[in-house]
CSV table of C-alpha atoms in Angstrom, one decimal:
chain,number,residue,atom,x,y,z
V,104,MET,CA,0.2,0.1,0.0
V,105,GLU,CA,1.3,3.5,-1.2
V,106,ARG,CA,1.6,5.9,1.6
V,107,TYR,CA,2.4,9.5,1.6
V,108,ASP,CA,4.2,11.8,3.7
V,109,ALA,CA,1.5,14.4,3.3
V,110,VAL,CA,-1.7,14.3,1.3
V,111,ILE,CA,-3.1,17.9,0.6
V,112,ILE,CA,-6.8,18.6,0.1
V,113,GLY,CA,-7.2,21.6,-2.3
V,114,GLY,CA,-5.2,22.6,-5.4
V,115,GLY,CA,-5.7,26.4,-4.9
V,116,LEU,CA,-2.7,28.7,-3.8
V,117,GLY,CA,-2.6,27.3,-0.1
V,118,GLY,CA,-2.2,23.8,-1.2
V,119,LEU,CA,0.1,24.1,-3.9
V,120,PHE,CA,2.2,26.4,-1.8
V,121,CYS,CA,2.2,23.6,0.7
V,122,GLY,CA,2.9,21.0,-1.7
V,123,ALA,CA,6.0,23.0,-3.1
V,124,ILE,CA,7.4,23.6,0.3
V,125,LEU,CA,7.2,20.1,1.5
V,126,SER,CA,8.0,18.0,-1.6
V,127,LYS,CA,11.2,20.6,-2.1
V,128,GLU,CA,12.0,19.6,1.6
V,129,GLY,CA,12.1,16.1,0.6
V,130,MET,CA,8.7,14.8,1.5
V,131,LYS,CA,6.6,12.5,-0.7
V,132,VAL,CA,3.2,14.7,-1.2
V,133,LEU,CA,-0.2,14.3,-3.2
V,134,VAL,CA,-2.2,17.1,-3.8
V,135,LEU,CA,-6.0,16.4,-4.6
V,136,GLU,CA,-7.9,19.0,-6.5
V,137,ARG,CA,-11.6,18.4,-7.1
V,138,HIS,CA,-12.0,20.5,-10.2
V,139,HIS,CA,-10.5,19.7,-13.6
V,140,THR,CA,-8.1,22.9,-13.5
V,141,ILE,CA,-5.3,23.4,-10.8
V,142,GLY,CA,-5.5,26.7,-9.1
V,143,GLY,CA,-8.4,28.0,-7.2
V,144,CYS,CA,-8.5,31.8,-7.5
V,145,LEU,CA,-5.3,31.7,-9.4
V,146,GLN,CA,-7.3,30.1,-12.1
V,147,SER,CA,-7.1,31.7,-15.8
V,148,PHE,CA,-9.7,30.8,-18.4
V,149,HIS,CA,-9.8,31.8,-22.2
V,150,ARG,CA,-12.5,33.5,-24.0
V,151,ASN,CA,-12.4,35.1,-27.5
V,152,GLY,CA,-8.6,34.2,-27.7
V,153,ARG,CA,-7.9,36.2,-24.6
V,154,ILE,CA,-6.6,35.3,-21.1
V,155,LEU,CA,-9.1,36.4,-18.2
V,156,ASP,CA,-8.5,36.2,-14.6
V,157,THR,CA,-10.4,34.3,-11.8
V,158,GLY,CA,-9.4,36.2,-8.7
V,159,MET,CA,-5.9,37.0,-8.2
V,160,HIS,CA,-5.4,40.1,-10.3
V,161,TYR,CA,-2.4,41.7,-8.5
V,162,VAL,CA,0.0,41.3,-5.5
V,163,GLY,CA,2.2,43.0,-3.1
V,164,SER,CA,5.5,42.7,-1.4
V,165,MET,CA,7.1,41.7,-4.5
V,166,ARG,CA,10.3,43.8,-4.5
V,167,GLU,CA,13.7,42.2,-3.8
V,168,GLY,CA,14.1,41.2,-0.2
V,169,GLN,CA,10.4,41.6,0.6
V,170,ILE,CA,8.5,38.7,1.9
V,171,MET,CA,6.4,37.6,-1.0
V,172,HIS,CA,9.5,37.8,-3.2
V,173,LEU,CA,11.3,35.5,-0.7
V,174,TYR,CA,9.0,33.1,-0.6
V,175,LEU,CA,8.7,32.8,-4.3
V,176,LYS,CA,12.5,32.8,-4.4
V,177,TYR,CA,13.1,30.0,-2.0
V,178,LEU,CA,10.6,28.0,-4.4
V,179,ASN,CA,12.6,28.8,-7.4
V,180,VAL,CA,9.6,30.3,-9.0
V,181,PHE,CA,10.0,34.1,-9.1
V,182,ASP,CA,12.3,34.4,-11.6
V,183,SER,CA,10.0,32.7,-14.3
V,184,LEU,CA,7.0,34.7,-13.6
V,185,ARG,CA,5.9,37.4,-16.1
V,186,LEU,CA,5.1,40.4,-13.9
V,187,GLN,CA,4.2,44.0,-14.5
V,188,ASN,CA,5.0,46.6,-12.0
V,189,LEU,CA,2.0,48.8,-11.4
V,190,ASP,CA,2.4,52.7,-11.7
V,191,GLU,CA,4.6,54.0,-8.8
V,192,SER,CA,2.9,57.4,-8.7
V,193,GLY,CA,-0.6,55.9,-8.3
V,194,PHE,CA,-1.0,52.1,-8.5
V,195,GLU,CA,-4.3,52.7,-6.9
V,196,ARG,CA,-6.6,55.6,-8.0
V,197,ILE,CA,-9.7,56.7,-5.7
V,198,HIS,CA,-12.7,58.2,-7.2
V,199,LEU,CA,-15.1,59.6,-4.8
V,200,LEU,CA,-18.5,61.5,-5.3
V,201,ASP,CA,-16.5,64.7,-5.3
V,202,GLY,CA,-15.4,64.0,-8.6
V,203,LYS,CA,-11.9,64.2,-7.9
V,204,GLU,CA,-9.1,61.4,-8.4
V,205,TYR,CA,-6.7,60.5,-5.3
V,206,ARG,CA,-3.6,58.4,-5.7
V,207,HIS,CA,-2.1,55.8,-3.7
V,208,ALA,CA,1.6,55.5,-4.8
V,209,MET,CA,4.1,53.0,-4.0
V,210,GLY,CA,6.7,53.6,-1.3
V,211,TYR,CA,5.7,54.9,2.1
V,212,GLU,CA,7.4,58.3,1.3
V,213,ARG,CA,5.9,58.9,-2.1
V,214,PHE,CA,2.8,57.7,-0.6
V,215,VAL,CA,2.6,60.8,2.0
V,216,ASP,CA,3.9,63.2,-0.2
V,217,THR,CA,1.4,62.6,-3.0
V,218,LEU,CA,-1.6,62.4,-0.6
V,219,ALA,CA,0.1,65.4,1.3
V,220,ALA,CA,-0.4,67.4,-2.1
V,221,ASP,CA,-3.9,67.0,-2.0
V,222,PHE,CA,-4.2,67.4,1.8
V,223,PRO,CA,-1.4,69.8,3.1
V,224,ASN,CA,-2.6,70.0,6.7
V,225,GLU,CA,-2.5,66.2,6.8
V,226,TYR,CA,1.1,65.6,6.5
V,227,ASP,CA,1.8,64.6,10.0
V,228,GLY,CA,-1.2,62.4,10.2
V,229,LEU,CA,-0.1,60.7,6.9
V,230,LYS,CA,3.4,60.1,8.2
V,231,HIS,CA,1.8,58.5,11.4
V,232,TYR,CA,-0.5,56.3,9.4
V,233,CYS,CA,2.1,55.0,7.4
V,234,ARG,CA,4.5,54.3,10.6
V,235,ILE,CA,1.4,52.3,11.9
V,236,LEU,CA,1.4,50.3,8.6
V,237,GLN,CA,5.2,49.8,8.8
V,238,ASP,CA,4.9,48.2,12.2
V,239,ILE,CA,2.4,45.8,10.9
V,240,SER,CA,4.4,45.0,8.0
V,241,ARG,CA,7.4,44.4,10.4
V,242,LEU,CA,5.3,41.4,11.8
V,243,ILE,CA,5.8,39.5,9.0
V,244,SER,CA,9.0,40.6,7.5
V,245,PRO,CA,12.1,38.9,6.6
V,246,GLN,CA,13.5,40.1,9.7
V,247,MET,CA,11.0,37.7,11.5
V,248,LEU,CA,12.4,35.0,9.4
V,249,LYS,CA,16.0,35.7,10.6
V,250,GLN,CA,14.8,35.5,14.2
V,251,GLY,CA,13.4,31.8,13.6
V,252,THR,CA,9.8,32.6,13.3
V,253,ILE,CA,7.1,33.4,10.6
V,254,ALA,CA,5.3,36.3,12.3
V,255,ASP,CA,5.3,37.7,15.8
V,256,PHE,CA,1.9,36.6,16.6
V,257,ASP,CA,1.3,38.1,19.8
V,258,LYS,CA,1.6,41.5,18.2
V,259,CYS,CA,-0.4,40.4,15.3
V,260,MET,CA,-3.3,39.8,17.9
V,261,LYS,CA,-2.8,43.1,19.2
V,262,TYR,CA,-3.5,44.8,15.9
V,263,MET,CA,-6.3,42.1,15.0
V,264,SER,CA,-8.1,43.8,18.1
V,265,LEU,CA,-8.0,47.2,16.9
V,266,SER,CA,-10.6,48.9,14.5
V,267,ALA,CA,-9.1,49.9,11.1
V,268,SER,CA,-11.7,52.8,10.6
V,269,GLU,CA,-11.0,54.2,14.4
V,270,THR,CA,-7.3,54.0,13.5
V,271,ILE,CA,-7.5,56.0,10.4
V,272,ASN,CA,-9.9,58.5,12.0
V,273,SER,CA,-7.3,59.0,14.7
V,274,CYS,CA,-4.6,59.6,12.5
V,275,VAL,CA,-6.3,62.1,10.3
V,276,LYS,CA,-9.0,64.4,10.5
V,277,ASP,CA,-10.3,65.3,7.1
V,278,PRO,CA,-13.3,63.2,6.2
V,279,VAL,CA,-12.5,62.9,2.4
V,280,LEU,CA,-8.8,61.8,3.4
V,281,ARG,CA,-10.2,59.2,5.9
V,282,SER,CA,-12.2,57.8,2.8
V,283,VAL,CA,-9.2,57.9,0.5
V,284,LEU,CA,-7.3,56.0,2.8
V,285,ALA,CA,-10.0,53.3,3.2
V,286,GLY,CA,-10.8,53.3,-0.5
V,287,THR,CA,-9.4,50.0,-1.0
V,288,ASN,CA,-11.2,48.5,1.4
V,289,GLY,CA,-12.9,46.0,-1.3
V,290,LEU,CA,-9.3,44.1,-1.1
V,291,TYR,CA,-10.7,42.8,2.3
V,292,ALA,CA,-14.3,43.2,2.4
V,293,GLY,CA,-13.9,46.1,4.5
V,294,ASN,CA,-16.5,47.2,7.1
V,295,ARG,CA,-16.5,49.7,9.6
V,296,ASN,CA,-17.8,48.0,12.5
V,297,THR,CA,-15.6,44.8,12.0
V,298,THR,CA,-12.7,45.4,10.0
V,299,SER,CA,-9.3,45.1,11.9
V,300,LEU,CA,-6.4,47.2,11.8
V,301,TYR,CA,-4.3,44.0,11.0
V,302,GLU,CA,-6.1,43.2,7.9
V,303,HIS,CA,-6.2,46.9,6.6
V,304,GLY,CA,-2.3,47.0,7.3
V,305,ILE,CA,-1.4,43.8,5.9
V,306,ILE,CA,-3.0,44.3,2.6
V,307,ASN,CA,-2.2,48.1,2.2
V,308,SER,CA,1.4,47.9,3.6
V,309,SER,CA,2.4,44.8,1.2
V,310,ASN,CA,0.9,47.0,-1.9
V,311,ILE,CA,2.7,50.2,-0.9
V,312,GLU,CA,5.8,48.4,-0.6
V,313,GLY,CA,5.9,46.8,-4.0
V,314,CYS,CA,2.9,45.9,-6.4
V,315,CYS,CA,2.5,44.3,-9.2
V,316,SER,CA,0.3,42.3,-11.6
V,317,PHE,CA,0.5,39.2,-13.6
V,318,VAL,CA,1.1,39.4,-17.3
V,319,ASP,CA,-1.0,37.0,-19.3
V,320,GLY,CA,-2.6,35.6,-16.3
V,321,SER,CA,-2.2,34.6,-12.7
V,322,GLN,CA,-2.6,30.8,-13.8
V,323,GLN,CA,1.2,30.9,-14.5
V,324,LEU,CA,1.6,30.9,-10.8
V,325,ALA,CA,-0.4,28.0,-10.1
V,326,ASP,CA,1.5,26.1,-13.0
V,327,LYS,CA,5.0,27.3,-11.8
V,328,LEU,CA,4.2,25.9,-8.3
V,329,THR,CA,2.8,22.6,-10.0
V,330,GLU,CA,6.0,22.4,-12.1
V,331,ARG,CA,7.8,22.6,-8.8
V,332,ILE,CA,5.9,19.9,-6.8
V,333,ARG,CA,6.4,17.6,-9.9
V,334,ASN,CA,10.1,18.5,-10.2
V,335,ASN,CA,10.6,17.4,-6.6
V,336,GLN,CA,8.7,13.8,-7.4
V,337,GLY,CA,5.4,15.1,-5.9
V,338,GLU,CA,2.2,14.2,-7.3
V,339,ILE,CA,-1.2,16.2,-8.5
V,340,ARG,CA,-4.3,14.7,-9.3
V,341,LYS,CA,-7.2,16.7,-10.9
V,342,SER,CA,-10.8,15.7,-10.7
V,343,ALA,CA,-10.0,14.0,-7.4
V,344,GLU,CA,-13.0,15.0,-4.8
V,345,VAL,CA,-12.0,14.0,-1.2
V,346,THR,CA,-15.4,13.2,0.6
V,347,ARG,CA,-14.1,11.8,3.8
V,348,ILE,CA,-11.2,12.1,6.1
V,349,HIS,CA,-11.3,8.9,8.2
V,350,ILE,CA,-10.3,9.2,11.8
V,351,ASN,CA,-8.9,6.3,14.1
V,352,GLY,CA,-8.6,7.7,17.5
V,353,LEU,CA,-6.5,10.9,17.5
V,354,TYR,CA,-5.1,9.9,14.0
V,355,ALA,CA,-6.2,10.8,10.4
V,356,ASP,CA,-5.6,7.1,8.9
V,357,TYR,CA,-6.8,8.1,5.2
V,358,VAL,CA,-8.8,10.2,3.0
V,359,GLU,CA,-11.8,9.0,0.7
V,360,LEU,CA,-12.4,10.1,-2.8
V,361,LYS,CA,-15.7,10.3,-4.3
V,362,GLY,CA,-16.0,6.7,-5.9
V,363,GLY,CA,-14.6,5.1,-2.8
V,364,GLU,CA,-10.8,5.2,-3.2
V,365,ARG,CA,-8.8,5.3,-0.3
V,366,ILE,CA,-5.5,7.2,0.0
V,367,TYR,CA,-3.2,6.8,3.1
V,368,ALA,CA,-0.6,9.4,4.5
V,369,LYS,CA,1.2,10.2,7.5
V,370,ASN,CA,-0.1,13.9,7.4
V,371,VAL,CA,-3.3,15.3,6.0
V,372,ILE,CA,-3.5,19.1,5.3
V,373,SER,CA,-6.6,20.6,4.2
V,374,SER,CA,-6.6,24.0,2.6
V,375,LEU,CA,-10.4,24.2,2.2
V,376,HIS,CA,-12.5,26.5,4.2
V,377,PRO,CA,-12.8,25.1,7.8
V,378,ALA,CA,-16.4,24.4,7.7
V,379,ALA,CA,-15.9,22.2,4.7
V,380,THR,CA,-13.1,20.4,6.4
V,381,MET,CA,-15.5,19.7,9.7
V,382,ALA,CA,-17.7,18.2,7.1
V,383,MET,CA,-15.1,15.9,6.0
V,384,LEU,CA,-14.7,14.7,9.5
V,385,GLY,CA,-18.3,13.9,10.0
V,386,ASP,CA,-19.6,13.7,13.4
V,387,ASN,CA,-16.4,12.8,15.2
V,388,SER,CA,-16.3,12.7,18.8
V,389,VAL,CA,-12.5,13.8,19.0
V,390,ILE,CA,-13.5,17.3,17.5
V,391,ARG,CA,-15.3,19.2,20.4
V,392,LYS,CA,-18.7,19.9,19.4
V,393,SER,CA,-18.4,23.5,20.2
V,394,PHE,CA,-15.5,23.7,18.0
V,395,ARG,CA,-17.4,22.1,15.3
V,396,THR,CA,-20.4,24.3,15.7
V,397,ARG,CA,-18.1,27.6,15.9
V,398,MET,CA,-16.5,26.5,12.4
V,399,TYR,CA,-20.0,26.1,10.8
V,400,SER,CA,-21.4,29.5,12.4
V,401,LEU,CA,-18.5,31.3,11.0
V,402,SER,CA,-19.7,34.2,8.7
V,403,ASN,CA,-17.9,34.9,5.4
V,404,THR,CA,-17.2,38.0,3.5
V,405,TYR,CA,-19.4,38.7,0.6
V,406,GLY,CA,-18.4,37.7,-3.3
V,407,PHE,CA,-18.2,40.1,-6.3
V,408,PHE,CA,-20.3,40.1,-9.4
V,409,THR,CA,-17.4,40.4,-12.1
V,410,THR,CA,-17.9,41.8,-15.6
V,411,TYR,CA,-15.4,41.2,-18.1
V,412,LEU,CA,-14.9,43.6,-20.9
V,413,ILE,CA,-13.3,42.0,-24.0
V,414,MET,CA,-11.9,44.9,-25.9
V,415,ARG,CA,-11.4,45.3,-29.8
V,416,PRO,CA,-7.7,45.1,-30.5
V,417,GLY,CA,-5.7,48.3,-30.5
V,418,THR,CA,-8.6,50.5,-29.3
V,419,MET,CA,-7.9,50.8,-25.3
V,420,PRO,CA,-4.4,51.8,-24.2
V,421,TYR,CA,-3.2,49.7,-21.2
V,422,ILE,CA,-4.1,51.6,-18.0
V,423,ASN,CA,-1.3,50.6,-15.3
V,424,SER,CA,-3.3,51.2,-12.2
V,425,ASN,CA,-6.2,49.8,-10.5
V,426,ARG,CA,-9.3,52.3,-10.5
V,427,TRP,CA,-11.7,52.4,-7.6
V,428,TYR,CA,-15.1,54.4,-8.2
V,429,TYR,CA,-17.7,55.1,-5.6
V,430,ASN,CA,-21.5,55.9,-5.9
V,431,THR,CA,-21.9,56.4,-2.2
V,432,ASP,CA,-20.2,58.6,0.5
V,433,ASP,CA,-19.7,55.9,2.6
V,434,VAL,CA,-16.7,54.0,1.5
V,435,TRP,CA,-17.0,51.4,4.4
V,436,SER,CA,-20.4,50.1,3.5
V,437,ILE,CA,-21.9,48.0,0.9
V,438,ASP,CA,-25.1,48.7,2.1
V,439,LYS,CA,-25.7,52.1,1.0
V,440,GLY,CA,-25.7,53.5,-2.6
V,441,GLN,CA,-28.5,52.5,-5.2
V,442,TYR,CA,-27.7,52.9,-9.0
V,443,LYS,CA,-30.7,52.3,-11.1
V,444,GLY,CA,-32.0,49.6,-8.9
V,445,CYS,CA,-28.9,47.7,-8.2
V,446,ASP,CA,-26.3,48.1,-5.6
V,447,LEU,CA,-23.2,49.5,-7.1
V,448,PRO,CA,-21.5,50.9,-4.0
V,449,PHE,CA,-18.0,50.9,-5.5
V,450,MET,CA,-16.5,49.2,-8.2
V,451,VAL,CA,-12.8,48.2,-9.1
V,452,VAL,CA,-11.6,48.7,-12.8
V,453,ILE,CA,-8.6,46.3,-13.5
V,454,SER,CA,-6.8,46.5,-16.7
V,455,GLN,CA,-5.2,43.2,-17.4
V,456,PRO,CA,-1.6,43.5,-18.9
V,457,ASN,CA,-0.6,41.2,-21.6
V,458,SER,CA,2.6,40.4,-23.6
V,459,VAL,CA,1.0,41.0,-27.1
V,460,SER,CA,0.8,44.6,-27.1
V,461,ASP,CA,0.5,48.0,-25.1
V,462,TYR,CA,-3.5,47.8,-25.6
V,463,THR,CA,-5.5,46.5,-23.1
V,464,GLU,CA,-7.2,43.0,-24.3
V,465,VAL,CA,-9.5,42.6,-21.1
V,466,ILE,CA,-10.7,45.0,-18.5
V,467,THR,CA,-12.3,43.3,-15.5
V,468,VAL,CA,-15.0,45.2,-13.3
V,469,LEU,CA,-15.5,44.1,-10.0
V,470,THR,CA,-18.6,45.3,-7.8
V,471,PRO,CA,-19.6,43.6,-4.5
V,472,MET,CA,-22.6,41.3,-4.3
V,473,PRO,CA,-24.1,40.3,-1.1
V,474,LYS,CA,-25.4,36.6,-1.4
V,475,GLN,CA,-29.0,37.7,-0.8
V,476,GLN,CA,-28.9,39.0,-4.5
V,477,ILE,CA,-28.5,35.5,-6.0
V,478,GLU,CA,-30.4,33.6,-2.8
V,479,GLN,CA,-32.7,32.3,-5.4
V,480,TRP,CA,-30.3,30.4,-7.5
V,481,ARG,CA,-28.1,29.1,-4.5
V,482,GLU,CA,-29.4,25.4,-5.0
V,483,THR,CA,-28.5,25.4,-8.7
V,484,ARG,CA,-25.1,24.7,-10.7
V,485,THR,CA,-23.3,26.4,-13.3
V,486,GLY,CA,-24.9,26.1,-16.9
V,487,LYS,CA,-28.2,25.0,-15.1
V,488,ARG,CA,-29.2,28.1,-13.5
V,489,GLY,CA,-32.2,29.0,-16.3
V,490,GLU,CA,-32.9,31.9,-18.2
V,491,ASP,CA,-34.0,34.2,-15.4
V,492,TYR,CA,-30.4,34.0,-14.2
V,493,ASP,CA,-29.0,34.8,-17.5
V,494,ALA,CA,-31.3,37.8,-17.6
V,495,PHE,CA,-30.3,38.7,-14.2
V,496,LYS,CA,-26.4,38.9,-15.1
V,497,LEU,CA,-27.0,40.5,-18.5
V,498,ARG,CA,-29.2,43.4,-16.6
V,499,TYR,CA,-26.4,43.8,-14.0
V,500,SER,CA,-23.7,43.8,-16.5
V,501,GLU,CA,-25.5,46.6,-18.6
V,502,ILE,CA,-25.6,48.7,-15.4
V,503,VAL,CA,-22.2,48.0,-14.5
V,504,ILE,CA,-21.1,49.3,-18.2
V,505,ASP,CA,-23.3,52.4,-18.3
V,506,TYR,CA,-21.7,53.1,-14.8
V,507,VAL,CA,-18.1,52.9,-16.1
V,508,CYS,CA,-19.0,54.8,-19.3
V,509,GLN,CA,-19.5,57.7,-17.2
V,510,PHE,CA,-15.6,57.8,-16.7
V,511,TYR,CA,-14.5,56.4,-20.2
V,512,PRO,CA,-17.0,57.5,-22.4
V,513,GLU,CA,-15.6,55.7,-25.6
V,514,LEU,CA,-15.6,52.5,-23.7
V,515,ARG,CA,-18.7,50.9,-25.1
V,516,SER,CA,-17.8,51.4,-28.6
V,517,HIS,CA,-14.4,49.6,-28.1
V,518,ILE,CA,-16.2,46.5,-26.2
V,519,GLU,CA,-16.0,43.3,-28.6
V,520,ARG,CA,-17.8,40.9,-26.0
V,521,VAL,CA,-18.7,40.9,-22.5
V,522,TYR,CA,-18.8,37.8,-19.9
V,523,THR,CA,-19.8,37.9,-16.4
V,524,ALA,CA,-19.5,35.5,-13.2
V,525,THR,CA,-21.6,35.9,-10.1
V,526,PRO,CA,-20.4,34.6,-6.6
V,527,LEU,CA,-22.0,31.5,-7.3
V,528,THR,CA,-19.7,30.9,-10.2
V,529,TYR,CA,-16.8,31.5,-7.8
V,530,ARG,CA,-18.4,28.8,-5.3
V,531,ASP,CA,-18.7,26.2,-8.2
V,532,TYR,CA,-15.2,26.6,-9.6
V,533,THR,CA,-13.0,27.4,-6.3
V,534,GLY,CA,-15.2,25.8,-3.6
V,535,THR,CA,-15.7,29.2,-1.4
V,536,PRO,CA,-18.9,29.2,0.5
V,537,ASP,CA,-21.5,31.1,-1.5
V,538,GLY,CA,-18.6,32.6,-3.5
V,539,SER,CA,-17.0,34.5,-0.6
V,540,ALA,CA,-14.2,36.6,-2.0
V,541,TYR,CA,-11.8,36.3,1.1
V,542,GLY,CA,-13.1,33.5,3.3
V,543,VAL,CA,-14.1,33.9,7.0
V,544,LEU,CA,-15.3,37.4,8.1
V,545,LYS,CA,-12.9,38.6,10.8
V,546,ASP,CA,-14.1,41.0,13.7
V,547,TYR,CA,-11.8,43.0,15.8
V,548,HIS,CA,-14.4,43.2,18.6
V,549,ASN,CA,-13.5,39.3,19.2
V,550,PRO,CA,-10.7,38.2,17.0
V,551,LEU,CA,-10.3,34.7,18.7
V,552,ALA,CA,-14.0,34.0,17.8
V,553,SER,CA,-12.9,33.6,14.1
V,554,TYR,CA,-9.1,32.5,15.0
V,555,ILE,CA,-8.7,29.2,13.2
V,556,PRO,CA,-5.7,27.1,14.3
V,557,VAL,CA,-3.3,25.4,12.2
V,558,LYS,CA,-2.9,22.3,14.3
V,559,MET,CA,-5.8,20.1,14.9
V,560,LYS,CA,-6.7,17.9,17.8
V,561,ILE,CA,-6.1,15.1,15.4
V,562,SER,CA,-2.4,14.9,15.8
V,563,ASN,CA,-1.7,14.5,12.0
V,564,LEU,CA,-4.4,16.8,10.5
V,565,TYR,CA,-3.6,20.5,9.8
V,566,LEU,CA,-5.4,23.4,8.2
V,567,THR,CA,-3.9,26.0,5.8
V,568,GLY,CA,-5.6,28.5,3.3
V,569,GLN,CA,-7.1,32.1,3.3
V,570,SER,CA,-9.3,31.7,6.3
V,571,ILE,CA,-6.3,30.9,8.6
V,572,ASN,CA,-4.7,34.3,8.8
V,573,VAL,CA,-5.3,36.9,6.0
V,574,HIS,CA,-6.4,36.0,2.7
V,575,GLY,CA,-4.9,37.2,-0.6
V,576,CYS,CA,-1.8,36.0,-2.1
V,577,LEU,CA,0.7,37.2,0.7
V,578,GLY,CA,-2.0,35.8,3.5
V,579,THR,CA,-2.4,32.6,2.2
V,580,SER,CA,1.4,32.1,1.4
V,581,ILE,CA,2.1,33.0,5.0
V,582,SER,CA,-0.2,30.4,6.3
V,583,ALA,CA,1.2,27.8,4.1
V,584,VAL,CA,4.4,28.6,5.7
V,585,VAL,CA,2.9,28.2,9.0
V,586,THR,CA,1.5,24.8,8.5
V,587,CYS,CA,4.5,23.4,6.9
V,588,GLY,CA,6.5,24.8,9.7
V,589,GLU,CA,4.6,22.7,11.8
V,590,LEU,CA,5.5,19.6,9.8
V,591,ILE,CA,9.1,20.2,9.0
V,592,GLY,CA,10.2,22.7,11.8
V,593,THR,CA,9.5,26.4,12.0
V,594,GLU,CA,13.4,27.3,12.6
V,595,TYR,CA,14.6,25.2,10.0
V,596,LEU,CA,12.0,26.3,7.3
V,597,THR,CA,12.5,30.0,8.2
V,598,GLU,CA,16.3,29.7,8.0
V,599,LYS,CA,15.9,28.3,4.5
V,600,ILE,CA,13.6,31.3,3.2
V,601,SER,CA,15.5,33.8,4.6
V,602,HIS,CA,18.7,32.9,2.5
V,603,ALA,CA,16.7,32.4,-0.5
């Protein structure tokens, strides 16, 4: 009977990252992905000869010596990626109801100077705000690796207990500037009443430090990690759905696939949502009922309605920044703001870079969509939702395009084809509950309530993925490193990464 050192459930970024690390360190690993494509939110797909990204549009901390750069260098992946540095003078551009554009610039000094030009009386407050972001960034920095740890979790918990909104308000007084600093909160499903300073700080600091997008799609990262796993004699199986993790006492004995096949391993890692992992364990008495109940009752972040605009060749110059447009004066809430009968409190316009020309082939527009808007189709699957669902998507996409055309009047004439996806599409293809964009919702009032440990009571069962620490490319990678540290030794692993 073949027995693996580690079987990893889920072939998204978290699972692939764990597979790449453990196989690099000599473990015999198997990654199991229920979908026919590897990558999760890293997936790219083709329409009309163009490459469209599923969910990973850009990533921070990618400059030489920064933490994400180190992780990818350690795995021998970074140098083979095709990346485009976003506009350093304004990689994020925030458009509020006042009709003005405000820029988030790259580098803390440039970030302060750029916004201080619009808000000269807030220079000191902006400096203070950036010092806080830098303090948070240091908690997961390469310096932490050199100290033999992945992150300073005690201090992380301190920032998890602070409000992002209240901290911004304490730094600056101008209400417009407060909105500008919070203007990218769609990157973490920001909410005034729940979002922690840690989430806000980790994501914004990593982008300010060095932000880039994937040329020709984010699938390349999944493909490179897959290549590394296989080069290290690891295995990846697609269309392999795990239905059960069988427990014998305090030990995960084997995982069972749909169809009944059993796969034995010394260790089991689940990169799935914690509730999905609990469901695979069944009614296991080893896991306390209170813990299972908490995992099942966790709230999740909202999803996005995605409108893909396929552009006619040579008509729309590439825009090397992300544009945020708000249809509400409250950038913290997705509950306000009505536009022709549909909720469009904000939208993000992302122009995907390509290696073919300096013109944009695909523009991706993201708007938040609470699950209530698609509740009537919840029990359906992709391709079988009916004409009313197709009509809903068409109607919603037209509203999105009308809205974008307020800022780019010539846009509609340049569109060759439109494709759409609701949170249910993401649910079906990436396995995220209700198509949640960022997994478990964190609440600064009680961070321990949504805290999910990497190590389970079952001795050889581990968790990883976007719900463990922070979502996104950086957050999910950190979680994978934490998980792998449990198996091969944190000090050993951090030493290897720090010398990448």
